Each structure stands twice: as structure tokens, then as C-alpha cells.
């Protein structure tokens, strides 16, 4: 089997970035999403990002054309055919993940490996709906996926060594460093990071200014972004889903999600992507206040 086609299922914030990272490394990539609007938005986002890079001088027009030449979009899940690796990046809900894996398993080549970009759901549970649980594992990217150097590798209970080796080799080719993360909620990074963001949200709920909480961690710990702006950046819904996963998975009250996050999500304040989170954003995604 030729190992040059990668399919990324899901064209949201993560799927779009993962597809970009693979195309940049020279893989032939198809980014699939059954929502037409998601595909249009993904294409627009990549175009805008690359145009900014060209204007800034960090990318040439030739390189832009070369990468875009490796990247196609599709609304048809059957286009996973021919891919040696399928990366699932659909919303972080176990039912949606399982449904997607079931369909992809039916359509993909028999030898293909299917990985989930879940940030903390059980790989073994997701793999259980397929006829190839040994060829399923977790490959968790960080946002923004083309920039962040880490890939968490998560083996399910029956993931084979061959599958692990395939994904590790792929990670090296797209320039990521891997860590072996345990198959427990939050894996490695989110188990440490998300409770910190949650605690920061509690401080805002108790009356602290978001700017103060962010400056405290940026200037006191050299974090590139404060925990509140990072929550807006990755999406309040995504962060809350991960925190809820920790709470339900460990059955431990130390992971209780901050009620303010729940209220914000219920009211449609999802962070940068919705234009309003802890801060306000203009149409270009620039912060314009709190
Ligand atoms: N997609 C692709 N590339 C992006 C990008 C995006 N959304 N945002 C920025 N970049 C690229 C820029 O194009 C630029 O590339 P260039 O040097 O080739 O021109 C480069 O990144 C640097 O960008 P900027 O100069 O605009 O900005 P900064 O130097 O401030 O860097 C940042 C931006 C890398 C996002 C930095 O602020 C950062 O490291 N933030 C913290 C990110 C973080 O903590 N991520 C983890 C989130 S948790 C998570 O992902 C868990 C998951 O489960 C949700």
C-alpha cells in the first residue's frame, strides 16, 4: 500500500489545521466534512492564513501553491478510500466519534490505520465499534496544529505494535515530537492544562478581571498565552467538554467544571470562533475588549 494519502475527517478548527500540517509535509490530503459550510470555512481559513504568511514574507507564493496542491476537500466520507492513515477530528462527543469510526471502518482500505484526535475520550471504546480495533489509536494534536510541536500517542487496549509504529513514523514526517500518553481522561497535557484553565475561570467567576488572570500567568510563568485567552482560543465548549470528561472519567470532585463555563456555552459564548467569549473579537478574530 502506498503511504502517501492521508484523510482527515472533520474540517473544524483541529481538522483543518491537521490537514494543513500533513499537506505541508508533502502528503496528499483530503479533508472531509459532511457539512458544506465547514468545508467552505476551512478553505477560507487556510487561504487567509497563507496569504498573511506571504504578505509577511514567511511563505512564498510558490510554496503556498505547492501546499495547496496537496490539499483537497470533500463532502463524501467514501473519499477515505486509498488513504493509509485516516485522522478523525469530529466534535468531542463519544456518540459522534463512534458513529464516524463505524462508517469510516466500512469505507476505508482494510490495511488502513484510523486514529482519533480525541483530547481525552477512551480509544478502546471508540475502537470497539470497528472491525479493526488493533489498527486504531489516539493521535492528539494541539491547537494550532500546524504550529504546535507535540503529538500525544495513545494506545488502546488492543492497538498493535505495527499500528503504533506507523503513526510514530508519520508523526516524525510531519515534524512532530511524540509522547506516549496513558489512556485515561485528558491523556497527558490536558490533564494538567485544563484544570488550570478551569481554576482561572473560577477566579473570573469570583470577580477577578480576565486580563489580570492572563497577565499573572504570562508574566509570572512565561506562558505564551494566559489561561483565559487560551480558553477563548481553543473554544470554551471544547475546554468544558474536556473538563467534564475528566470529572466523569475519574469520578473525582477536584475536576468539577466551573459553572461559569457551562453558562457561557449554553448562551452561545464559545470564545474566539463565536466572536464572544471572556473577551470580544472582531470578524478577523482580533481581540477588541472584554
Ligand atoms: N493556524 C496555523 N498557523 C498559525 C495559527 C493558526 N491558527 N496561528 C498562528 N500561526 C502561525 C503564524 O502563521 C506564524 O507563522 P509564520 O512564523 O510562518 O509566519 C506563527 O504561527 C507565529 O504566529 P504569530 O507571530 O501570529 O503569533 P505568536 O508568535 O504569538 O504565536 C501561537 C501564536 C503559536 C498560537 C502562540 O500564541 C502560542 O504558542 N499559544 C499557546 C498555544 C497553546 O497553548 N496551545 C495548546 C492549546 S490546548 C490544546 O490544543 C488541547 C486540545 O485538546 C484542544
Short mmCIF file of C-alpha atoms and ligand atoms in Angstrom, two decimals:
data_model
loop_
_atom_site.label_atom_id
_atom_site.label_comp_id
_atom_site.label_asym_id
_atom_site.label_seq_id
_atom_site.Cartn_x
_atom_site.Cartn_y
_atom_site.Cartn_z
CA UNK A 1 0.00 0.00 0.00
CA UNK A 2 1.36 3.41 -0.94
CA UNK A 3 1.77 5.56 2.10
CA UNK A 4 1.15 8.98 0.63
CA UNK A 5 -2.57 9.63 1.04
CA UNK A 6 -3.95 10.85 4.36
CA UNK A 7 -7.65 11.52 5.00
CA UNK A 8 -8.67 13.95 7.73
CA UNK A 9 -12.30 13.57 8.76
CA UNK A 10 -13.71 16.80 10.17
CA UNK A 11 -12.87 20.29 8.88
CA UNK A 12 -13.31 22.28 12.06
CA UNK A 13 -10.53 24.15 13.88
CA UNK A 14 -8.50 21.00 14.54
CA UNK A 15 -9.22 19.01 11.36
CA UNK A 16 -8.38 21.99 9.19
CA UNK A 17 -5.05 22.55 10.95
CA UNK A 18 -4.15 18.84 10.89
CA UNK A 19 -4.86 18.67 7.14
CA UNK A 20 -2.62 21.72 6.66
CA UNK A 21 0.20 20.14 8.67
CA UNK A 22 0.04 16.93 6.61
CA UNK A 23 -0.10 18.78 3.26
CA UNK A 24 2.85 20.95 4.32
CA UNK A 25 4.87 17.76 4.88
CA UNK A 26 4.06 16.59 1.32
CA UNK A 27 1.25 14.10 1.93
CA UNK A 28 -1.71 14.06 -0.46
CA UNK A 29 -4.50 15.10 1.88
CA UNK A 30 -8.27 15.01 1.61
CA UNK A 31 -10.11 16.93 4.30
CA UNK A 32 -13.62 15.52 4.56
CA UNK A 33 -16.63 17.07 6.23
CA UNK A 34 -20.27 16.30 5.59
CA UNK A 35 -21.19 19.91 6.43
CA UNK A 36 -20.61 22.01 3.33
CA UNK A 37 -20.32 25.18 5.39
CA UNK A 38 -17.45 23.64 7.40
CA UNK A 39 -15.53 22.87 4.21
CA UNK A 40 -16.02 26.38 2.86
CA UNK A 41 -14.86 27.88 6.16
CA UNK A 42 -11.81 25.58 6.30
CA UNK A 43 -10.73 26.54 2.78
CA UNK A 44 -11.22 30.22 3.53
CA UNK A 45 -9.21 29.93 6.77
CA UNK A 46 -6.24 28.27 5.05
CA UNK A 47 -6.29 30.81 2.21
CA UNK A 48 -6.33 33.72 4.65
CA UNK A 49 -3.58 32.24 6.82
CA UNK A 50 -1.33 31.53 3.82
CA UNK A 51 -2.00 35.00 2.35
CA UNK A 52 -0.93 36.52 5.68
CA UNK A 53 2.26 34.43 5.62
CA UNK A 54 3.01 35.54 2.05
CA UNK A 55 2.38 39.20 2.94
CA UNK A 56 4.64 38.81 5.99
CA UNK A 57 7.36 37.09 3.94
CA UNK A 58 7.37 33.78 5.84
CA UNK A 59 5.96 31.90 2.81
CA UNK A 60 6.46 32.31 -0.94
CA UNK A 61 3.63 32.24 -3.49
CA UNK A 62 5.25 29.09 -4.96
CA UNK A 63 5.29 27.30 -1.62
CA UNK A 64 1.69 28.33 -0.98
CA UNK A 65 0.63 26.88 -4.34
CA UNK A 66 2.65 23.70 -3.70
CA UNK A 67 1.00 23.05 -0.31
CA UNK A 68 -2.49 23.89 -1.58
CA UNK A 69 -1.82 21.49 -4.46
CA UNK A 70 -1.58 18.66 -1.89
CA UNK A 71 -4.84 19.62 -0.19
CA UNK A 72 -8.32 18.71 -1.43
CA UNK A 73 -11.71 18.94 0.25
CA UNK A 74 -14.67 16.60 0.06
CA UNK A 75 -18.15 16.18 1.46
CA UNK A 76 -18.10 12.42 0.84
CA UNK A 77 -16.81 10.07 3.53
CA UNK A 78 -16.13 7.44 0.85
CA UNK A 79 -13.06 9.51 -0.09
CA UNK A 80 -11.18 7.87 2.81
CA UNK A 81 -10.57 5.10 0.24
CA UNK A 82 -6.90 4.80 -0.67
CA UNK A 83 -5.62 6.54 2.47
CA UNK A 84 -3.07 4.60 4.57
CA UNK A 85 -3.93 6.82 7.53
CA UNK A 86 -7.27 8.33 8.48
CA UNK A 87 -7.32 11.02 11.15
CA UNK A 88 -10.68 11.63 12.81
CA UNK A 89 -11.24 15.16 14.11
CA UNK A 90 -15.01 15.41 14.57
CA UNK A 91 -16.68 17.04 17.62
CA UNK A 92 -15.65 15.72 21.02
CA UNK A 93 -18.77 13.63 21.71
CA UNK A 94 -18.42 9.87 22.11
CA UNK A 95 -21.57 9.09 20.08
CA UNK A 96 -20.35 11.21 17.14
CA UNK A 97 -16.86 9.67 17.30
CA UNK A 98 -18.26 6.11 17.38
CA UNK A 99 -20.66 6.78 14.53
CA UNK A 100 -17.82 8.24 12.44
CA UNK A 101 -15.47 5.33 13.19
CA UNK A 102 -18.17 2.81 12.29
CA UNK A 103 -18.71 4.45 8.88
CA UNK A 104 -15.01 5.04 8.19
CA UNK A 105 -14.22 1.42 9.09
CA UNK A 106 -16.69 0.25 6.43
CA UNK A 107 -15.31 2.56 3.74
CA UNK A 108 -11.55 2.57 4.37
CA UNK A 109 -8.98 0.18 2.89
CA UNK A 110 -8.61 -2.93 5.03
CA UNK A 111 -4.97 -2.18 5.94
CA UNK A 112 -5.60 1.48 6.80
CA UNK A 113 -4.90 2.78 10.29
CA UNK A 114 -7.56 5.03 11.84
CA UNK A 115 -6.56 7.47 14.58
CA UNK A 116 -8.69 9.73 16.70
CA UNK A 117 -7.72 13.26 17.62
CA UNK A 118 -9.85 12.99 20.75
CA UNK A 119 -8.48 15.06 23.61
CA UNK A 120 -9.47 12.52 26.23
CA UNK A 121 -12.17 10.00 25.27
CA UNK A 122 -11.44 6.28 25.52
CA UNK A 123 -9.60 4.96 22.46
CA UNK A 124 -10.60 1.37 23.32
CA UNK A 125 -14.28 2.35 23.42
CA UNK A 126 -14.02 4.14 20.05
CA UNK A 127 -12.08 1.19 18.56
CA UNK A 128 -14.70 -1.28 19.77
CA UNK A 129 -17.20 -0.23 17.08
CA UNK A 130 -14.78 -1.15 14.28
CA UNK A 131 -13.68 -4.47 12.82
CA UNK A 132 -10.06 -3.42 13.21
CA UNK A 133 -9.53 -2.35 16.85
CA UNK A 134 -5.83 -3.30 16.55
CA UNK A 135 -5.48 -0.63 13.82
CA UNK A 136 -7.00 2.16 15.93
CA UNK A 137 -5.20 4.51 18.31
CA UNK A 138 -5.17 8.08 19.56
CA UNK A 139 -3.07 10.83 17.95
CA UNK A 140 -3.84 14.02 19.80
CA UNK A 141 -2.76 17.28 18.15
CA UNK A 142 -2.60 20.68 19.84
CA UNK A 143 -4.06 23.93 18.58
CA UNK A 144 -2.86 25.41 16.28
CA UNK A 145 -1.99 22.02 14.83
CA UNK A 146 0.42 23.24 12.12
CA UNK A 147 2.48 25.11 14.73
CA UNK A 148 2.43 23.04 17.93
CA UNK A 149 5.26 20.51 18.00
CA UNK A 150 3.66 17.82 20.17
CA UNK A 151 1.65 14.76 19.21
CA UNK A 152 0.34 12.62 22.06
CA UNK A 153 0.22 8.95 21.07
CA UNK A 154 -2.38 6.92 22.92
CA UNK A 155 -2.67 3.18 22.55
CA UNK A 156 -5.97 1.42 23.15
CA UNK A 157 -6.05 -1.93 24.93
CA UNK A 158 -5.50 -3.88 21.69
CA UNK A 159 -3.60 -1.41 19.47
CA UNK A 160 -0.89 -3.38 17.65
CA UNK A 161 2.81 -2.51 17.61
CA UNK A 162 2.60 -2.16 13.83
CA UNK A 163 -0.13 0.49 14.13
CA UNK A 164 1.86 2.38 16.75
CA UNK A 165 5.00 2.28 14.54
CA UNK A 166 3.04 3.56 11.51
CA UNK A 167 1.68 6.54 13.45
CA UNK A 168 5.02 7.31 15.11
CA UNK A 169 6.76 7.31 11.72
CA UNK A 170 4.04 9.60 10.31
CA UNK A 171 4.47 11.95 13.31
CA UNK A 172 8.19 12.26 12.55
CA UNK A 173 7.46 13.03 8.90
CA UNK A 174 5.17 15.93 9.77
CA UNK A 175 7.76 17.26 12.22
CA UNK A 176 6.06 16.40 15.50
CA UNK A 177 7.69 15.09 18.66
CA UNK A 178 5.66 12.35 20.32
CA UNK A 179 4.98 11.35 23.91
CA UNK A 180 3.28 8.13 24.97
CA UNK A 181 0.24 9.23 26.92
CA UNK A 182 -1.86 6.93 29.13
CA UNK A 183 -5.38 6.01 28.06
CA UNK A 184 -7.03 7.91 30.87
CA UNK A 185 -9.20 11.04 30.56
CA UNK A 186 -7.24 14.10 29.45
CA UNK A 187 -4.26 11.94 28.46
CA UNK A 188 -1.16 13.92 29.49
CA UNK A 189 -1.27 17.61 28.52
CA UNK A 190 -4.99 18.27 29.05
CA UNK A 191 -4.97 16.55 32.44
CA UNK A 192 -2.54 19.21 33.61
CA UNK A 193 -3.57 22.17 31.45
CA UNK A 194 -7.38 22.11 31.52
CA UNK A 195 -7.79 22.07 35.34
CA UNK A 196 -5.58 25.19 35.34
CA UNK A 197 -7.87 26.89 32.79
CA UNK A 198 -10.88 25.77 34.84
CA UNK A 199 -9.39 27.27 38.01
CA UNK A 200 -8.74 30.50 36.10
CA UNK A 201 -12.44 30.57 35.07
CA UNK A 202 -13.41 30.14 38.75
CA UNK A 203 -11.29 33.20 39.57
CA UNK A 204 -13.12 35.26 36.92
CA UNK A 205 -16.45 33.97 38.29
CA UNK A 206 -15.34 35.14 41.74
CA UNK A 207 -14.61 38.63 40.41
CA UNK A 208 -11.04 38.71 39.05
CA UNK A 209 -10.52 40.52 35.74
CA UNK A 210 -9.68 38.15 32.83
CA UNK A 211 -6.77 40.45 31.88
CA UNK A 212 -5.30 40.13 35.39
CA UNK A 213 -5.56 36.34 35.42
CA UNK A 214 -3.90 36.18 31.96
CA UNK A 215 -1.14 38.63 32.84
CA UNK A 216 -0.43 36.71 36.05
CA UNK A 217 0.39 33.53 34.13
CA UNK A 218 2.08 35.25 31.17
CA UNK A 219 4.36 37.41 33.28
CA UNK A 220 4.67 35.12 36.30
CA UNK A 221 5.24 31.85 34.44
CA UNK A 222 6.23 32.90 30.90
CA UNK A 223 3.19 31.20 29.34
CA UNK A 224 2.76 32.45 25.72
CA UNK A 225 -0.97 32.94 26.37
CA UNK A 226 -2.88 33.36 29.61
CA UNK A 227 -5.33 30.57 30.63
CA UNK A 228 -8.41 32.70 29.90
CA UNK A 229 -7.31 33.81 26.43
CA UNK A 230 -6.23 30.23 25.71
CA UNK A 231 -9.74 29.04 26.65
CA UNK A 232 -11.23 31.54 24.18
CA UNK A 233 -8.63 30.47 21.60
CA UNK A 234 -9.39 26.71 21.67
CA UNK A 235 -13.13 27.19 22.27
CA UNK A 236 -14.97 27.29 25.59
CA UNK A 237 -17.15 24.33 24.52
CA UNK A 238 -14.07 22.21 23.73
CA UNK A 239 -12.41 23.10 27.02
CA UNK A 240 -15.61 22.41 29.00
CA UNK A 241 -16.04 19.04 27.24
CA UNK A 242 -12.52 18.04 28.28
CA UNK A 243 -13.06 19.18 31.87
CA UNK A 244 -16.37 17.29 32.02
CA UNK A 245 -14.56 14.23 30.66
CA UNK A 246 -12.02 14.43 33.49
CA UNK A 247 -14.82 14.82 36.05
CA UNK A 248 -16.86 11.90 34.73
CA UNK A 249 -13.84 9.73 33.98
CA UNK A 250 -12.05 9.98 37.33
CA UNK A 251 -15.24 10.40 39.44
CA UNK A 252 -13.30 12.96 41.43
CA UNK A 253 -14.71 16.31 42.59
CA UNK A 254 -11.34 18.01 42.11
CA UNK A 255 -12.24 18.12 38.40
CA UNK A 256 -15.62 19.87 38.84
CA UNK A 257 -16.24 22.12 35.82
CA UNK A 258 -16.64 25.82 36.56
CA UNK A 259 -20.37 26.76 36.34
CA UNK A 260 -19.49 29.99 34.54
CA UNK A 261 -18.16 27.92 31.61
CA UNK A 262 -21.40 25.96 31.47
CA UNK A 263 -23.47 29.16 31.41
CA UNK A 264 -21.29 30.69 28.70
CA UNK A 265 -21.59 27.62 26.47
CA UNK A 266 -25.38 27.48 26.97
CA UNK A 267 -25.60 31.12 25.89
CA UNK A 268 -23.51 30.59 22.75
CA UNK A 269 -20.39 32.37 24.06
CA UNK A 270 -17.84 29.90 22.69
CA UNK A 271 -14.74 32.10 22.54
CA UNK A 272 -12.89 33.48 19.53
CA UNK A 273 -14.76 31.33 16.99
CA UNK A 274 -18.16 32.81 18.00
CA UNK A 275 -16.85 36.37 18.37
CA UNK A 276 -17.53 36.44 22.11
CA UNK A 277 -16.02 34.53 25.00
CA UNK A 278 -14.30 36.02 28.02
CA UNK A 279 -13.13 38.63 25.50
CA UNK A 280 -14.83 40.12 22.40
CA UNK A 281 -13.43 39.58 18.89
CA UNK A 282 -13.95 41.32 15.56
CA UNK A 283 -14.69 39.41 12.33
CA UNK A 284 -10.94 38.95 11.72
CA UNK A 285 -10.50 37.32 15.14
CA UNK A 286 -8.73 40.30 16.71
CA UNK A 287 -9.44 40.91 20.37
CA UNK A 288 -11.48 44.12 20.81
CA UNK A 289 -12.31 44.11 24.53
CA UNK A 290 -13.74 42.02 27.34
N1 LIG B 1 -3.03 28.11 12.37
C1 LIG B 1 -1.87 27.96 11.70
N2 LIG B 1 -0.77 28.71 11.94
C2 LIG B 1 -0.87 29.67 12.86
C3 LIG B 1 -2.05 29.90 13.60
C4 LIG B 1 -3.17 29.07 13.31
N3 LIG B 1 -4.35 29.21 13.95
N4 LIG B 1 -1.84 30.92 14.46
C5 LIG B 1 -0.57 31.32 14.27
N5 LIG B 1 0.01 30.57 13.30
C6 LIG B 1 1.37 30.69 12.78
C7 LIG B 1 1.55 32.03 12.11
O1 LIG B 1 1.14 31.98 10.76
C8 LIG B 1 3.03 32.24 12.25
O2 LIG B 1 3.71 31.51 11.24
P1 LIG B 1 4.98 32.15 10.48
O3 LIG B 1 6.02 32.37 11.52
O4 LIG B 1 5.33 31.13 9.47
O5 LIG B 1 4.51 33.42 9.87
C9 LIG B 1 3.38 31.58 13.59
O6 LIG B 1 2.28 30.68 13.88
C10 LIG B 1 3.50 32.59 14.72
O7 LIG B 1 2.31 33.33 14.76
P2 LIG B 1 2.19 34.83 15.27
O8 LIG B 1 3.51 35.54 15.02
O9 LIG B 1 0.96 35.42 14.70
O10 LIG B 1 1.87 34.72 16.82
P3 LIG B 1 2.67 34.20 18.06
O11 LIG B 1 4.14 34.26 17.89
O12 LIG B 1 2.03 34.89 19.18
O13 LIG B 1 2.29 32.64 18.12
C11 LIG B 1 0.88 30.91 18.94
C12 LIG B 1 0.96 32.21 18.10
C13 LIG B 1 1.82 29.86 18.36
C14 LIG B 1 -0.55 30.42 18.81
C15 LIG B 1 1.28 31.24 20.43
O14 LIG B 1 0.48 32.27 20.91
C16 LIG B 1 1.14 30.05 21.36
O15 LIG B 1 2.02 29.20 21.43
N6 LIG B 1 0.00 29.98 22.11
C17 LIG B 1 -0.29 28.89 23.03
C18 LIG B 1 -0.91 27.74 22.28
C19 LIG B 1 -1.28 26.60 23.17
O16 LIG B 1 -1.07 26.60 24.37
N7 LIG B 1 -1.87 25.56 22.55
C20 LIG B 1 -2.34 24.41 23.25
C21 LIG B 1 -3.81 24.53 23.35
S1 LIG B 1 -4.53 23.21 24.26
C22 LIG B 1 -4.99 22.12 23.08
O17 LIG B 1 -4.72 22.29 21.92
C23 LIG B 1 -5.69 20.91 23.55
C24 LIG B 1 -6.74 20.45 22.61
O18 LIG B 1 -7.29 19.27 23.12
C25 LIG B 1 -7.83 21.48 22.32
#
